[in-house]
PDB file of C-alpha atoms in Angstrom:
ATOM      1  CA  MET B 156      13.719  -2.148  55.636  1.00 54.00           C
ATOM      2  CA  ASN B 157      11.286  -5.820  54.521  1.00 64.00           C
ATOM      3  CA  ALA B 158       7.782  -6.236  55.093  1.00 65.00           C
ATOM      4  CA  LEU B 159       8.145  -7.868  58.227  1.00 63.00           C
ATOM      5  CA  ALA B 160      10.819  -5.457  60.176  1.00 63.00           C
ATOM      6  CA  THR B 161       8.026  -2.639  60.475  1.00 68.00           C
ATOM      7  CA  LEU B 162       6.030  -5.226  62.627  1.00 62.00           C
ATOM      8  CA  ALA B 163       8.787  -5.159  64.916  1.00 63.00           C
ATOM      9  CA  ARG B 164       8.113  -1.349  65.072  1.00 68.00           C
ATOM     10  CA  PRO B 165       6.769   0.262  67.713  1.00 64.00           C
ATOM     11  CA  GLU B 166       4.484   2.710  66.157  1.00 69.00           C
ATOM     12  CA  SER B 167       3.050  -0.842  64.555  1.00 71.00           C
ATOM     13  CA  LYS B 168      -0.279  -1.633  65.048  1.00 73.00           C
ATOM     14  CA  PHE B 169       0.667  -5.364  64.955  1.00 72.00           C
ATOM     15  CA  GLN B 170       3.106  -4.926  68.972  1.00 72.00           C
ATOM     16  CA  ASN B 171      -1.114  -3.719  69.486  1.00 74.00           C
ATOM     17  CA  LEU B 172      -3.244  -5.885  68.289  1.00 75.00           C
ATOM     18  CA  LEU B 173      -4.239  -8.090  70.783  1.00 73.00           C
ATOM     19  CA  SER B 174      -5.028  -6.156  74.394  1.00 79.00           C
ATOM     20  CA  THR B 175      -3.082  -7.417  78.241  1.00 82.00           C
ATOM     21  CA  PRO B 176      -6.945  -9.337  78.900  1.00 85.00           C
ATOM     22  CA  VAL B 177      -7.452 -10.263  75.387  1.00 85.00           C
ATOM     23  CA  ALA B 178      -3.744 -11.321  74.917  1.00 83.00           C
ATOM     24  CA  VAL B 179      -4.885 -13.658  77.921  1.00 85.00           C
ATOM     25  CA  ALA B 180      -8.263 -14.506  76.934  1.00 89.00           C
ATOM     26  CA  VAL B 181      -6.561 -16.178  73.901  1.00 87.00           C
ATOM     27  CA  GLY B 182      -3.757 -17.774  76.109  1.00 87.00           C
ATOM     28  CA  VAL B 183      -6.642 -19.600  78.321  1.00 90.00           C
ATOM     29  CA  ILE B 184      -8.977 -20.633  76.010  1.00 92.00           C
ATOM     30  CA  GLY B 185      -5.722 -22.227  73.869  1.00 87.00           C
ATOM     31  CA  ALA B 186      -4.840 -23.811  76.994  1.00 88.00           C
ATOM     32  CA  ILE B 187      -7.977 -25.637  76.955  1.00 91.00           C
ATOM     33  CA  LEU B 188      -8.249 -25.985  74.073  1.00 89.00           C
ATOM     34  CA  THR B 189      -5.043 -27.795  74.189  1.00 86.00           C
ATOM     35  CA  VAL B 190      -5.793 -30.068  76.845  1.00 85.00           C
ATOM     36  CA  VAL B 191      -8.346 -31.471  75.209  1.00 89.00           C
ATOM     37  CA  MET B 192      -7.265 -32.289  71.723  1.00 84.00           C
ATOM     38  CA  ALA B 193      -4.169 -34.150  73.806  1.00 81.00           C
ATOM     39  CA  ARG B 194      -7.118 -36.195  75.310  1.00 83.00           C
ATOM     40  CA  GLN B 195      -8.214 -37.730  72.119  1.00 82.00           C
ATOM     41  CA  PRO B 196      -6.060 -41.415  71.626  1.00 71.00           C
ATOM     42  CA  GLU B 197      -5.822 -41.313  67.913  1.00 77.00           C
ATOM     43  CA  VAL B 198      -4.596 -37.492  67.231  1.00 86.00           C
ATOM     44  CA  GLY B 199      -4.024 -35.431  70.673  1.00 85.00           C
ATOM     45  CA  LEU B 200      -0.022 -36.821  69.834  1.00 89.00           C
ATOM     46  CA  LEU B 201      -0.058 -35.158  66.481  1.00 90.00           C
ATOM     47  CA  LEU B 202      -1.892 -32.130  66.668  1.00 88.00           C
ATOM     48  CA  GLY B 203       0.226 -32.281  70.093  1.00 88.00           C
ATOM     49  CA  CYS B 204       3.439 -32.162  67.308  1.00 92.00           C
ATOM     50  CA  ILE B 205       2.023 -30.064  64.809  1.00 93.00           C
ATOM     51  CA  GLY B 206       0.981 -27.522  67.812  1.00 90.00           C
ATOM     52  CA  VAL B 207       5.204 -27.366  69.283  1.00 93.00           C
ATOM     53  CA  ALA B 208       6.246 -27.400  65.447  1.00 95.00           C
ATOM     54  CA  ILE B 209       3.990 -23.783  64.826  1.00 93.00           C
ATOM     55  CA  LEU B 210       4.884 -22.927  68.397  1.00 90.00           C
ATOM     56  CA  TYR B 211       8.998 -23.019  67.604  1.00 94.00           C
ATOM     57  CA  SER B 212       8.654 -21.793  64.182  1.00 94.00           C
ATOM     58  CA  VAL B 213       7.403 -18.431  65.434  1.00 91.00           C
ATOM     59  CA  TYR B 214      10.315 -16.990  66.739  1.00 91.00           C
ATOM     60  CA  PRO B 215      13.311 -17.790  63.688  1.00 93.00           C
ATOM     61  CA  THR B 216      10.415 -16.693  61.338  1.00 91.00           C
ATOM     62  CA  PHE B 217       9.907 -12.619  63.257  1.00 88.00           C
ATOM     63  CA  SER B 218      13.650 -13.235  62.963  1.00 90.00           C
ATOM     64  CA  LEU B 219      14.025 -12.975  59.096  1.00 89.00           C
ATOM     65  CA  GLY B 220      12.017  -9.876  59.086  1.00 85.00           C
ATOM     66  CA  TRP B 221      14.277  -7.833  61.608  1.00 84.00           C
ATOM     67  CA  GLY B 222      17.056  -9.817  63.832  1.00 85.00           C
ATOM     68  CA  THR B 223      20.289  -9.772  63.981  1.00 90.00           C
ATOM     69  CA  SER B 224      21.886 -11.835  62.022  1.00 93.00           C
ATOM     70  CA  ARG B 225      23.002 -13.042  66.364  1.00 93.00           C
ATOM     71  CA  GLU B 226      19.974 -12.669  67.186  1.00 92.00           C
ATOM     72  CA  ARG B 227      18.960 -15.073  64.060  1.00 93.00           C
ATOM     73  CA  LEU B 228      21.356 -17.849  65.212  1.00 94.00           C
ATOM     74  CA  ILE B 229      19.225 -18.017  68.163  1.00 93.00           C
ATOM     75  CA  GLU B 230      16.348 -18.275  67.438  1.00 93.00           C
ATOM     76  CA  TRP B 231      17.124 -20.758  64.660  1.00 95.00           C
ATOM     77  CA  SER B 232      19.403 -22.341  67.112  1.00 95.00           C
ATOM     78  CA  PHE B 233      16.233 -22.954  69.248  1.00 94.00           C
ATOM     79  CA  LEU B 234      14.209 -24.081  66.846  1.00 95.00           C
ATOM     80  CA  LEU B 235      15.929 -27.097  67.494  1.00 96.00           C
ATOM     81  CA  VAL B 236      14.653 -27.848  70.549  1.00 95.00           C
ATOM     82  CA  GLY B 237      10.910 -28.107  69.816  1.00 96.00           C
ATOM     83  CA  ILE B 238      11.907 -30.346  66.423  1.00 97.00           C
ATOM     84  CA  ALA B 239      14.079 -32.677  69.484  1.00 97.00           C
ATOM     85  CA  SER B 240      11.406 -32.733  71.269  1.00 96.00           C
ATOM     86  CA  ILE B 241       9.371 -33.319  68.645  1.00 96.00           C
ATOM     87  CA  VAL B 242      11.263 -36.186  67.681  1.00 97.00           C
ATOM     88  CA  LEU B 243      11.819 -37.915  70.781  1.00 97.00           C
ATOM     89  CA  ALA B 244       7.639 -36.955  71.733  1.00 94.00           C
ATOM     90  CA  VAL B 245       7.423 -39.774  68.648  1.00 94.00           C
ATOM     91  CA  SER B 246      10.601 -42.900  68.852  1.00 96.00           C
ATOM     92  CA  LEU B 247      10.800 -42.858  72.674  1.00 95.00           C
ATOM     93  CA  ASP B 248       7.821 -41.041  74.825  1.00 93.00           C
ATOM     94  CA  ALA B 249       5.187 -38.406  74.407  1.00 89.00           C
ATOM     95  CA  ARG B 250       6.131 -37.341  77.529  1.00 91.00           C
ATOM     96  CA  TRP B 251       8.492 -35.274  75.717  1.00 95.00           C
ATOM     97  CA  LEU B 252       5.821 -33.145  74.425  1.00 92.00           C
ATOM     98  CA  ALA B 253       5.031 -31.349  76.946  1.00 93.00           C
ATOM     99  CA  LEU B 254       8.740 -30.494  77.685  1.00 94.00           C
ATOM    100  CA  GLY B 255       9.169 -29.211  74.768  1.00 94.00           C
ATOM    101  CA  TRP B 256       6.038 -26.542  75.081  1.00 92.00           C
ATOM    102  CA  ALA B 257       6.613 -26.191  77.945  1.00 93.00           C
ATOM    103  CA  ALA B 258      10.230 -24.803  77.019  1.00 94.00           C
ATOM    104  CA  HIS B 259       8.687 -22.431  74.564  1.00 93.00           C
ATOM    105  CA  GLY B 260       7.075 -20.987  77.403  1.00 89.00           C
ATOM    106  CA  ILE B 261      10.167 -20.188  79.231  1.00 90.00           C
ATOM    107  CA  TRP B 262      11.838 -18.804  76.477  1.00 90.00           C
ATOM    108  CA  ASP B 263       8.624 -16.058  75.537  1.00 87.00           C
ATOM    109  CA  GLY B 264       9.788 -15.744  78.979  1.00 85.00           C
ATOM    110  CA  LEU B 265      13.432 -14.182  78.536  1.00 86.00           C
ATOM    111  CA  HIS B 266      11.644 -12.162  75.460  1.00 83.00           C
ATOM    112  CA  HIS B 267       8.813 -10.381  77.061  1.00 75.00           C
ATOM    113  CA  ARG B 268      10.592  -6.356  76.472  1.00 71.00           C
ATOM    114  CA  ASP B 269      10.767  -5.133  80.633  1.00 71.00           C
ATOM    115  CA  HIS B 270      13.495  -7.108  80.751  1.00 70.00           C
ATOM    116  CA  HIS B 271      15.133  -9.352  78.191  1.00 77.00           C
ATOM    117  CA  VAL B 272      17.774 -11.470  78.507  1.00 82.00           C
ATOM    118  CA  VAL B 273      18.313 -13.229  75.230  1.00 86.00           C
ATOM    119  CA  GLY B 274      17.415 -14.026  71.508  1.00 85.00           C
ATOM    120  CA  LEU B 275      15.189 -11.644  69.641  1.00 86.00           C
ATOM    121  CA  ARG B 276      14.024  -7.450  70.289  1.00 84.00           C
ATOM    122  CA  GLY B 277      10.861  -6.258  69.091  1.00 81.00           C
ATOM    123  CA  ILE B 278       7.926  -9.523  70.191  1.00 84.00           C
ATOM    124  CA  PRO B 279       4.753  -8.066  70.000  1.00 83.00           C
ATOM    125  CA  LEU B 280       3.800  -7.985  74.268  1.00 83.00           C
ATOM    126  CA  TRP B 281       0.253  -9.856  73.601  1.00 85.00           C
ATOM    127  CA  TYR B 282       2.281 -12.787  71.946  1.00 86.00           C
ATOM    128  CA  ILE B 283       4.509 -13.346  74.549  1.00 87.00           C
ATOM    129  CA  GLN B 284       1.316 -12.489  77.214  1.00 87.00           C
ATOM    130  CA  THR B 285      -0.284 -14.696  75.424  1.00 89.00           C
ATOM    131  CA  CYS B 286       2.380 -18.335  74.889  1.00 89.00           C
ATOM    132  CA  LEU B 287       2.866 -17.235  78.405  1.00 88.00           C
ATOM    133  CA  VAL B 288      -1.067 -18.159  79.733  1.00 89.00           C
ATOM    134  CA  TRP B 289      -1.092 -20.730  77.432  1.00 90.00           C
ATOM    135  CA  ASP B 290       2.354 -23.154  77.527  1.00 91.00           C
ATOM    136  CA  VAL B 291       1.861 -24.103  81.093  1.00 88.00           C
ATOM    137  CA  PRO B 292      -1.302 -25.162  81.310  1.00 89.00           C
ATOM    138  CA  ALA B 293      -0.976 -26.272  77.951  1.00 89.00           C
ATOM    139  CA  ALA B 294       2.827 -28.882  78.591  1.00 90.00           C
ATOM    140  CA  ILE B 295       1.104 -30.078  82.472  1.00 89.00           C
ATOM    141  CA  GLY B 296      -1.921 -30.946  80.137  1.00 86.00           C
ATOM    142  CA  LEU B 297       0.075 -32.813  77.704  1.00 85.00           C
ATOM    143  CA  LEU B 298       1.384 -34.063  80.280  1.00 86.00           C
ATOM    144  CA  ILE B 299      -1.167 -35.896  82.287  1.00 86.00           C
ATOM    145  CA  PHE B 300      -3.066 -37.076  78.400  1.00 82.00           C
ATOM    146  CA  LEU B 301      -0.661 -38.051  76.550  1.00 77.00           C
TER     147      LEU B 301
END
């Protein structure tokens, strides 16, 4: 078992790093900051692209630590959705970035431990809660301001 794999264990402090209220507060603050950054005409798209790249890299990184080969394949395949949203946003229309951000929020919902649907198991609940609160308002802000 590698060091990353220990993070997925239920008794890991990482699994309970943030309480639900703190996760929600981080999500709200993150969404507000994302919208504020999107409003910056010179750097909004660039910062949004960096944000999406980070969002989409989390699950594949986790999968290296504790995922099965099938889970890794699913998570690394979904990374292509994030990359596509960035490429389309830069080359065609910035609104593709908003769609990519919203898709990540849906992906988080599919990983919730109480009703897991697809992909990697053992994602910390606080991460999912933070992203569910952050991703949709951020996507709306990007859609409006980019």
